[in-house]
Short mmCIF file of C-alpha atoms in Angstrom, two decimals:
data_model
loop_
_atom_site.label_atom_id
_atom_site.label_comp_id
_atom_site.label_asym_id
_atom_site.label_seq_id
_atom_site.Cartn_x
_atom_site.Cartn_y
_atom_site.Cartn_z
CA ALA M 196 -16.97 -4.64 -3.38
CA GLN M 197 -13.72 -6.71 -2.47
CA SER M 198 -12.86 -6.13 1.15
CA VAL M 199 -10.12 -7.33 3.44
CA THR M 200 -10.81 -8.00 6.97
CA GLN M 201 -7.86 -8.20 9.32
CA LEU M 202 -8.57 -9.64 12.80
CA GLY M 203 -6.91 -7.77 15.68
CA SER M 204 -5.63 -4.70 15.29
CA HIS M 205 -3.05 -5.04 17.71
CA VAL M 206 -1.19 -8.53 18.47
CA SER M 207 1.46 -8.92 21.21
CA VAL M 208 3.84 -11.74 21.57
CA SER M 209 7.00 -12.58 23.46
CA GLU M 210 10.44 -12.89 21.58
CA GLY M 211 10.96 -16.38 20.36
CA ALA M 212 7.08 -17.10 20.33
CA LEU M 213 4.64 -17.93 17.40
CA VAL M 214 3.49 -14.86 15.36
CA LEU M 215 0.11 -15.34 13.63
CA LEU M 216 -1.72 -12.30 11.85
CA ARG M 217 -4.82 -13.05 10.45
CA CYS M 218 -6.30 -12.00 7.17
CA ASN M 219 -9.27 -12.76 5.36
CA TYR M 220 -10.99 -11.68 1.94
CA SER M 221 -14.30 -11.27 0.65
CA SER M 222 -14.19 -12.66 -3.02
CA SER M 223 -16.03 -15.67 -4.74
CA VAL M 224 -12.84 -15.78 -7.12
CA PRO M 225 -9.49 -15.93 -5.22
CA PRO M 226 -7.62 -12.61 -5.78
CA TYR M 227 -3.94 -11.97 -5.72
CA LEU M 228 -2.81 -11.68 -2.25
CA PHE M 229 -0.08 -9.59 -0.36
CA TRP M 230 1.24 -8.77 3.18
CA TYR M 231 3.13 -5.66 3.32
CA VAL M 232 5.22 -4.16 6.43
CA GLN M 233 5.58 -0.65 7.58
CA TYR M 234 8.12 0.42 10.02
CA PRO M 235 7.39 3.96 11.60
CA ASN M 236 7.61 6.81 9.28
CA GLN M 237 8.52 4.67 6.42
CA GLY M 238 6.90 3.36 3.18
CA LEU M 239 5.42 -0.31 2.80
CA GLN M 240 7.68 -3.36 2.12
CA LEU M 241 6.48 -6.32 0.26
CA LEU M 242 6.69 -9.34 2.53
CA LEU M 243 5.24 -11.96 0.27
CA LYS M 244 2.65 -12.36 -2.62
CA TYR M 245 -0.01 -15.13 -3.80
CA THR M 246 -0.84 -15.20 -7.27
CA SER M 247 -2.37 -18.60 -7.97
CA ALA M 248 0.83 -21.00 -7.82
CA ALA M 249 1.71 -22.62 -4.49
CA THR M 250 -0.75 -22.12 -1.46
CA LEU M 251 1.83 -21.82 1.28
CA VAL M 252 4.02 -18.89 0.16
CA LYS M 253 7.61 -18.17 1.67
CA GLY M 254 8.53 -14.68 2.09
CA ILE M 255 11.19 -12.22 3.59
CA ASN M 256 12.62 -12.17 7.28
CA GLY M 257 11.28 -15.71 7.84
CA PHE M 258 7.67 -14.84 7.17
CA GLU M 259 5.17 -17.49 5.20
CA ALA M 260 1.54 -17.27 4.76
CA GLU M 261 -0.86 -19.98 3.65
CA PHE M 262 -3.99 -19.32 0.95
CA LYS M 263 -6.78 -21.34 2.18
CA LYS M 264 -9.75 -20.78 -0.25
CA SER M 265 -12.19 -22.77 1.60
CA GLU M 266 -11.83 -20.22 4.54
CA THR M 267 -11.04 -17.21 2.34
CA SER M 268 -8.03 -16.51 4.19
CA PHE M 269 -4.40 -15.84 4.12
CA HIS M 270 -2.99 -15.73 7.61
CA LEU M 271 0.96 -14.61 8.07
CA THR M 272 2.97 -16.54 10.30
CA LYS M 273 6.42 -16.78 11.73
CA PRO M 274 7.76 -19.44 13.87
CA SER M 275 9.98 -17.22 16.16
CA ALA M 276 9.52 -13.54 16.65
CA HIS M 277 12.38 -10.99 16.58
CA MET M 278 12.45 -7.83 18.33
CA SER M 279 13.25 -6.03 14.91
CA ASP M 280 9.90 -7.85 14.02
CA ALA M 281 7.66 -5.04 15.90
CA ALA M 282 6.01 -2.99 13.05
CA GLU M 283 2.38 -2.52 11.48
CA TYR M 284 1.58 -5.42 8.88
CA PHE M 285 -0.82 -5.09 6.14
CA CYS M 286 -3.06 -7.69 4.40
CA ALA M 287 -3.99 -6.44 0.40
CA VAL M 288 -5.77 -7.79 -2.37
CA ILE M 289 -5.79 -7.03 -6.11
CA PRO M 290 -9.71 -8.71 -7.14
CA ALA M 291 -9.13 -11.08 -9.93
CA PRO M 292 -9.19 -11.11 -12.92
CA SER M 293 -7.64 -6.94 -12.78
CA ASN M 294 -6.15 -5.14 -15.31
CA THR M 295 -5.38 -2.25 -13.14
CA GLY M 296 -3.46 -3.72 -10.36
CA LYS M 297 -4.89 -1.21 -7.65
CA LEU M 298 -4.36 -2.73 -4.32
CA ILE M 299 -7.38 -3.05 -1.25
CA PHE M 300 -5.78 -3.05 1.96
CA GLY M 301 -6.84 -4.06 5.22
CA GLN M 302 -7.04 -1.87 8.25
CA GLY M 303 -3.69 -3.24 9.41
CA THR M 304 -2.34 -5.03 12.54
CA THR M 305 0.48 -3.42 14.78
CA LEU M 306 2.82 -6.14 16.27
CA GLN M 307 4.23 -5.60 19.46
CA VAL M 308 7.43 -7.83 20.22
CA LYS M 309 7.96 -7.82 24.10
CA PRO M 310 11.66 -9.06 25.34
CA ASP Z 130 17.61 1.00 -8.79
CA THR Z 131 17.47 3.43 -6.13
CA GLY Z 132 13.59 2.76 -5.16
CA VAL Z 133 10.82 4.98 -5.35
CA SER Z 134 11.48 8.44 -4.15
CA GLN Z 135 8.72 10.88 -3.01
CA ASN Z 136 9.53 14.77 -1.81
CA PRO Z 137 9.20 16.46 0.32
CA ARG Z 138 9.02 13.93 3.06
CA HIS Z 139 6.95 16.31 5.07
CA LYS Z 140 4.67 19.53 4.61
CA ILE Z 141 2.83 21.76 6.85
CA THR Z 142 0.32 23.80 5.28
CA LYS Z 143 -2.57 26.37 6.21
CA ARG Z 144 -5.91 25.79 5.29
CA GLY Z 145 -6.62 26.87 1.92
CA GLN Z 146 -3.25 26.72 0.35
CA ASN Z 147 -2.31 24.57 -2.54
CA VAL Z 148 0.38 22.24 -2.14
CA THR Z 149 2.45 19.81 -4.59
CA PHE Z 150 4.23 16.40 -3.92
CA ARG Z 151 6.57 14.75 -6.28
CA CYS Z 152 7.20 11.11 -6.85
CA ASP Z 153 9.92 9.52 -8.77
CA PRO Z 154 9.48 6.10 -9.55
CA ILE Z 155 11.79 2.87 -10.00
CA SER Z 156 13.05 3.58 -13.78
CA GLU Z 157 11.65 1.88 -16.60
CA HIS Z 158 8.26 1.15 -14.06
CA ASN Z 159 5.60 1.64 -16.31
CA ARG Z 160 2.56 1.99 -13.70
CA LEU Z 161 2.56 4.47 -10.92
CA TYR Z 162 -0.06 4.78 -8.12
CA TRP Z 163 -0.99 7.19 -5.29
CA TYR Z 164 -2.50 6.25 -2.21
CA ARG Z 165 -3.71 7.84 0.92
CA GLN Z 166 -3.27 6.75 4.24
CA THR Z 167 -4.66 7.99 7.52
CA LEU Z 168 -3.64 7.43 11.09
CA GLY Z 169 -4.59 3.99 12.18
CA GLN Z 170 -5.94 3.06 8.86
CA GLY Z 171 -4.62 1.12 5.65
CA PRO Z 172 -3.86 2.93 2.74
CA GLU Z 173 -6.42 3.77 0.27
CA PHE Z 174 -6.28 3.88 -3.44
CA LEU Z 175 -6.25 7.48 -5.03
CA THR Z 176 -5.26 6.99 -8.56
CA TYR Z 177 -2.89 5.20 -11.18
CA PHE Z 178 -0.99 6.06 -14.46
CA GLN Z 179 -0.07 3.56 -17.14
CA ASN Z 180 2.87 5.53 -18.62
CA GLU Z 181 1.55 9.16 -19.06
CA ALA Z 182 -2.12 7.97 -19.26
CA GLN Z 183 -4.11 8.36 -15.93
CA LEU Z 184 -6.53 5.30 -16.38
CA GLU Z 185 -8.50 5.63 -13.01
CA LYS Z 186 -9.41 7.82 -10.27
CA SER Z 187 -10.87 6.81 -6.97
CA ARG Z 188 -14.18 8.82 -5.82
CA LEU Z 189 -12.03 9.92 -3.00
CA LEU Z 190 -10.02 11.97 -5.28
CA SER Z 191 -12.02 15.40 -5.19
CA ASP Z 192 -12.14 18.00 -7.74
CA ARG Z 193 -9.50 19.65 -5.68
CA PHE Z 194 -7.06 16.81 -6.47
CA SER Z 195 -5.21 16.38 -9.53
CA ALA Z 196 -2.18 14.21 -10.66
CA GLU Z 197 -0.07 14.23 -13.58
CA ARG Z 198 2.81 12.23 -15.21
CA PRO Z 199 3.60 14.03 -18.26
CA LYS Z 200 6.43 11.90 -19.60
CA GLY Z 201 5.68 8.63 -18.08
CA SER Z 202 8.17 9.27 -15.33
CA PHE Z 203 7.88 11.19 -12.49
CA SER Z 204 4.50 12.10 -11.33
CA THR Z 205 2.93 15.10 -9.22
CA LEU Z 206 -0.12 15.08 -6.95
CA GLU Z 207 -1.66 18.54 -6.33
CA ILE Z 208 -4.18 19.64 -3.87
CA GLN Z 209 -5.79 22.90 -4.26
CA ARG Z 210 -7.43 24.91 -1.36
CA THR Z 211 -6.33 22.10 1.16
CA GLU Z 212 -8.63 21.40 4.14
CA GLN Z 213 -7.88 20.10 7.50
CA GLY Z 214 -9.39 16.45 6.18
CA ASP Z 215 -6.59 16.04 3.62
CA SER Z 216 -4.18 15.60 6.28
CA ALA Z 217 -2.90 12.36 5.61
CA MET Z 218 0.34 10.04 4.52
CA TYR Z 219 0.47 10.32 0.50
CA LEU Z 220 2.22 6.92 -0.65
CA CYS Z 221 3.40 6.43 -4.07
CA ALA Z 222 4.13 3.22 -5.49
CA SER Z 223 5.28 1.89 -8.85
CA SER Z 224 5.36 -1.48 -10.94
CA LEU Z 225 6.40 -3.31 -13.97
CA ALA Z 226 3.15 -4.50 -15.64
CA ARG Z 227 4.31 -7.55 -18.03
CA ASP Z 228 0.85 -8.59 -18.64
CA SER Z 229 -3.07 -7.89 -18.46
CA LEU Z 230 -3.26 -9.72 -14.91
CA GLY Z 231 -2.64 -6.97 -12.88
CA SER Z 232 -0.71 -9.27 -10.15
CA ASP Z 233 2.62 -7.03 -10.79
CA THR Z 234 4.32 -6.17 -7.22
CA GLN Z 235 4.11 -2.76 -6.26
CA TYR Z 236 6.96 -0.78 -4.62
CA PHE Z 237 6.20 1.86 -2.31
CA GLY Z 238 8.03 5.07 -1.56
CA PRO Z 239 8.53 6.40 2.17
CA GLY Z 240 5.46 8.83 1.70
CA THR Z 241 4.86 12.50 1.91
CA ARG Z 242 3.38 13.39 5.31
CA LEU Z 243 1.12 16.46 5.03
CA THR Z 244 -0.38 18.46 7.89
CA VAL Z 245 -3.19 21.21 7.43
CA LEU Z 246 -3.28 23.63 10.29
#
């Protein structure tokens, strides 16, 4: 069965530092890949998605992610962290091919940004 | 386009009671999904609708759970005889499926937090 692994349940960075959140998927066929962000007591907001076009995907709020088939990874990065980036981040996949669109989520990574 | 809305936002109930949640998707979105999220975990798929048809149900969805989308617009999720293990955030999402690839973006509502005492 398809699965998603997010390495590190908590990541702490200083304001202005590089943000790197890791995501690996298990599949022999590259799936559709997503990163969502969740602020406290809110729903999930899409940051970016990969659907077999360019391997480097740019999203909102300065985030980007690179799809690496050889590593089965889709890590999320941001060059300079802001205090407002503190939230929980979820990597998710839709196994391809799929006609249901149901998302399979990782367990999430809580990002803490220190002043 | 006002986004996906869910009501109520919070529900506290006693064990054994029935509860019903409502989700209003983005208008003209033909797909609607329900997920459940427990503390410290990612959301888990429960079920989804294409228009008014319920096309897939997770094995997480026991017989006590039922979902409907009677006119292909809003959806309800009912839990009968609630148990403490049902305490979770219930998330609804909608999407516009333009093709059969399944890569459409899902837009999430704020969720309904259920606490079963």
